[in-house]
Amino acid sequence: MKAAVAGASGYAGGELLRLLLAHPGLDIGTLTAGSSAGGTLGEHQPHLPALADRVIEETSPETLGGHDVVFLALPHGQSAAIANRLGPDTLIVDCGADFRLDSAADWAEFYGGPHAGTWPYGLPELPGQRAVLAAATRIAVPGCYPTSVTLGMFPAFAAGLVEPDVVVVAASGTSGAGRSPKASLLGSEVMGSVSAYGVGGTHRHTPEMTQNLSAVAGRPVTVSFTPTLAPMSRGILATCTAPAAPGLTRARLREAYQEILKDEPFVTLLPEGSWPATAMTLGANTAALQVTLDERAGRVVVVVAIDNLTKGTAGGAIQSANLALGLPEELGLPTTGVSP
Amino acid sequence: MKAAVAGASGYAGGELLRLLLAHPGLDIGTLTAGSSAGGTLGEHQPHLPALADRVIEETSPETLGGHDVVFLALPHGQSAAIANRLGPDTLIVDCGADFRLDSAADWAEFYGGPHAGTWPYGLPELPGQRAVLAAATRIAVPGCYPTSVTLGMFPAFAAGLVEPDVVVVAASGTSGAGRSPKASLLGSEVMGSVSAYGVGGTHRHTPEMTQNLSAVAGRPVTVSFTPTLAPMSRGILATCTAPAAPGLTRARLREAYQEILKDEPFVTLLPEGSWPATAMTLGANTAALQVTLDERAGRVVVVVAIDNLTKGTAGGAIQSANLALGLPEELGLPTTGVSP
Amino acid sequence: MKAAVAGASGYAGGELLRLLLAHPGLDIGTLTAGSSAGGTLGEHQPHLPALADRVIEETSPETLGGHDVVFLALPHGQSAAIANRLGPDTLIVDCGADFRLDSAADWAEFYGGPHAGTWPYGLPELPGQRAVLAAATRIAVPGCYPTSVTLGMFPAFAAGLVEPDVVVVAASGTSGAGRSPKASLLGSEVMGSVSAYGVGGTHRHTPEMTQNLSAVAGRPVTVSFTPTLAPMSRGILATCTAPAAPGLTRARLREAYQEILKDEPFVTLLPEGSWPATAMTLGANTAALQVTLDERAGRVVVVVAIDNLTKGTAGGAIQSANLALGLPEELGLPTTGVSP
Amino acid sequence: MKAAVAGASGYAGGELLRLLLAHPGLDIGTLTAGSSAGGTLGEHQPHLPALADRVIEETSPETLGGHDVVFLALPHGQSAAIANRLGPDTLIVDCGADFRLDSAADWAEFYGGPHAGTWPYGLPELPGQRAVLAAATRIAVPGCYPTSVTLGMFPAFAAGLVEPDVVVVAASGTSGAGRSPKASLLGSEVMGSVSAYGVGGTHRHTPEMTQNLSAVAGRPVTVSFTPTLAPMSRGILATCTAPAAPGLTRARLREAYQEILKDEPFVTLLPEGSWPATAMTLGANTAALQVTLDERAGRVVVVVAIDNLTKGTAGGAIQSANLALGLPEELGLPTTGVSP
């Protein structure tokens, strides 16, 4: 089967290609981009020498047609135009935000403009979602922060262990902000510094977290979300906490997480006493997770580490695509990180 | 006046010396250390060439006697023995934890062993604390995390704007973990990675935060505190959130912070729209702070950046010492960070 | 075929295991270590969840026996004792220095103690070396710096383009210094700083470079080598320069490198105008190389980037092992880096 | 006396202001910039809270007039137009390249366009230069790389200890590349990676090094210069090597450096056995230097660390300005680094 990648010169596109190069079930077809079209991939992704001489084409329905799967790693708002022109025979996996949100009101508030619609949500670990994805021809890949937070908190809500008032503070590497040059993302600015941004519930990933956790909880969940930028290229460490349900014990909490996550190929509940570090997951399609109960504060605390470009974007995209294409879910996806 | 520094070969000791070298009211007297005694300071603090040839002496009441002020930057548990042998004519400023906690039960639970006692707490910004410190001959310097969290949240409690259920997630640079070699603190481990530790209310700085905020609030405050380690040498970014009091508005919140902090020489409430980065405070005795109300989640969110070694340790120590010595509080303390 | 790894809890051992997990021709057998024996691999290499529960055994001829290949990632001086007890049926691939040097005098001067001997040198790119390695049952894996410098300069000497007076300055990530805790390798010390060490021809890798380049040149080559430590976990960037032979032109220089390297699977001569960055090779068994002629200074300048743990240690070890085991040289070795 | 800073929103401008804030002999007057004009300094330099509300004006002879000293931190080519309009009563200190080179041919080759002229060169450590600067009304501040290399090698040439064939490889922090956003300078690109650029004698700082060392040597010196970019915001570590003059001994070499540098307030020859790290000089106007003889390779090796923004730009500028203004050379300049 053949895969096209739109947005091949960016960070998400580069990670898709890195993973596809090692994927035994998918060949790499057309590569497209916007302003980089016409050049070779080697100019933009020198870490992928096997594709160095591939020419980047314009992103259009024509160049992307004729593939079994098309991965879109485009700026927000550009996916619908492409998707409308590709028939249901082509699986489309959108790494952008366009089709993630159910609520048109949330879309309008956080992204602005008309809501393009809602596609099956590419987080196979959510209850019942594997069946949905197996039948999908369109997939909305979750945002990187929502991937980490949803993986961390859905077991607690599924098992009814917490109150619906979540606080999340997450640190992200800079690749999450993309490859467009901005002064605030210069190495000189980010090295040696951790900074906050999008504070006070204004970050666009907030309604996506609320949507996911409310669906699992079966009632409205609020999320206070604060993202921070850390001096590293890759990785998200999300600290999630919510009030413990009355009577919750640490043993019951751990048991529930173990039970719910025990067959997940890409989510690791760490041994007790060990806490996640993003380095555990660098370059891997894995989430490293730990959970505890702070009895004094009466709160469940979950910490989750992922690689924002792998499990948080490109790996998650391929994992869902595998399901939709009838391939083994784990095919071609690394569970081994690159460390130190 | 003459200042001695015990623990001169460590990170806190080095920072004390860096600041004292620029302090017009304090001369640097004896330098002491444990296993580094007998060597020169240049072997340990090559960034301080002016003191390169100074010989490090053993830490003892004898070597530390005869100074106007003695700064202790020693491992926990060693301060009392020194302090008991130095009379009230010598101001002792302890950067360690020994005398920070009021509660012997908290001490026993979080540090173990007998409680040494409680000294005046070296955070001049707390209501009424400047008068306390002006009369002190013994000062307990706050921990680095409690400095950031207390500065960030005390105005909210002083003005009655939040409920007493605080969640804090803070990122710290590695210098907070000290200079003793450990595999987990190797550059290879920490670069490119953010990790969690001391999760679930187990970090020793938790009761100190609870103590400070409860005192200001006039009722018990709980703190869910999660520290994380970020790939930088210096800096703390603390994200603090608590449920907003009923009817709180963003305008009222900002007004209260402005009013309470308006005369503080070392705490900057940033302009609206700007959020703290640790780079703003690197090497400075300042805290950069921003506050907002997340109306959807019903929470006040405060973000505070400090340099853990400056305002969080050595600078805070000198600020309090200035007060106790009858010097201008700001004397010799930089408000200018080193950036980028 | 089955592979054992001695020194599994260190950085080189961890990288061997990361690569072996993806190697289709080698199963992972016994894992051993020194002081870490008795624990599980998960305690030391949390980025390798597939091996988390594997118990680490003592390093001994007994535990290492019965494998087709044994990879040794041990401190210097420990390999001979193991090797002597394992028969020629077992391929032994030593990532340490014990068997790299021909000259007992060089060994004595740079390492001290008796010279253990010389094994076939595991750098397949050297002229004639593939045949040597195909017949080998013992392999000495090159040092990380000598790998980069030899790959960069051997074409110039093979083609007679430079005078035998080489100057090398190389920057290395901290993982090259190993996992034993030392104060000078703490994150606090290395982040934000580049430092020099082993200056003036004293670094142990110097005679290995001299040996390799002299062999290719057919006459004695001197190397002035200065290693520096850079704030990154992985990677070596080696800048190598030597006086140009009389009459050399830039075109002739490039042509020679192209010709000599054209069939190398793991060495990439970059397009003109592009210069190596270690990020191009992170986690890959590749070397990225560029060469030019500085006409004003009359010198050839070659810059080489490798990952010190992959092509510089574990990947190079497996590449040579593949040859000795009759497997395809490239089997199981990534040519794709992890970036950004 | 009053100082204006043109280019106040960039990195060099920010560093000038950081140092001027602590300078007892110079008050900060007008701040100007290009596209940032009209905003406040706080938007661009949040680490300088004391100047947060200062409004940035347009860069022009009018806004810059009426000061005792004007520091120019402008893009190349903009200084002459300003300088021509300010009379000799105003000391002009240009941090740009416009007036550094004697040779119009070098200017044309490396910078292009007409040569603006040559101003007294702001490196007081060069033989005889203090007298020149004391009489100057115009000063060309050296480039950051040439500062480090010239300080490292001029003693060897002054004492006739080396042959005139220098090889330099230097690592620089990213602030040397300025604050204009470029994709190649994004944090995601530079963290975890060392890269080469401007190889083969093409970097613009090369003729400046050649000019300085040739002047001291009294004969033409060639310099093979390779700059590399390291994952840190600040700092240069320059490794410089040249063939030793016949018969040179290590003792003679050290003695010469000691003698020549013994009264320099800002250059530290480290104790034997200690090698420079950029962290030793972070934020300080100092150079940390070490020298040795590699007898096997027959080369003198000098390693120099500076902060590219302090001694390498803004600190060097103020040091020279002090001389020209009749102030003590060391006034207001820190010799203490910020570490760790």
CSV table of C-alpha atoms in Angstrom, one decimal, chain A residues 155-156 159 161 248 250-262 269:
chain,number,residue,atom,x,y,z
A,155,PRO,CA,-8.8,5.5,33.1
A,156,ALA,CA,-9.6,7.5,36.2
A,159,ALA,CA,-13.4,3.8,36.6
A,161,LEU,CA,-12.2,7.4,40.6
A,248,LEU,CA,-10.5,6.0,47.0
A,250,ARG,CA,-4.0,4.1,46.4
A,251,ALA,CA,-4.3,0.3,45.8
A,252,ARG,CA,-7.7,0.6,44.2
A,253,LEU,CA,-6.3,3.4,42.0
A,254,ARG,CA,-3.3,1.5,40.8
A,255,GLU,CA,-5.4,-1.6,40.2
A,256,ALA,CA,-7.8,0.3,38.0
A,257,TYR,CA,-5.1,1.7,35.9
A,258,GLN,CA,-3.4,-1.7,35.6
A,259,GLU,CA,-6.6,-3.3,34.5
A,260,ILE,CA,-7.6,-0.7,32.0
A,261,LEU,CA,-4.1,-0.4,30.5
A,262,LYS,CA,-2.9,-4.0,30.7
A,269,LEU,CA,2.3,2.0,33.5
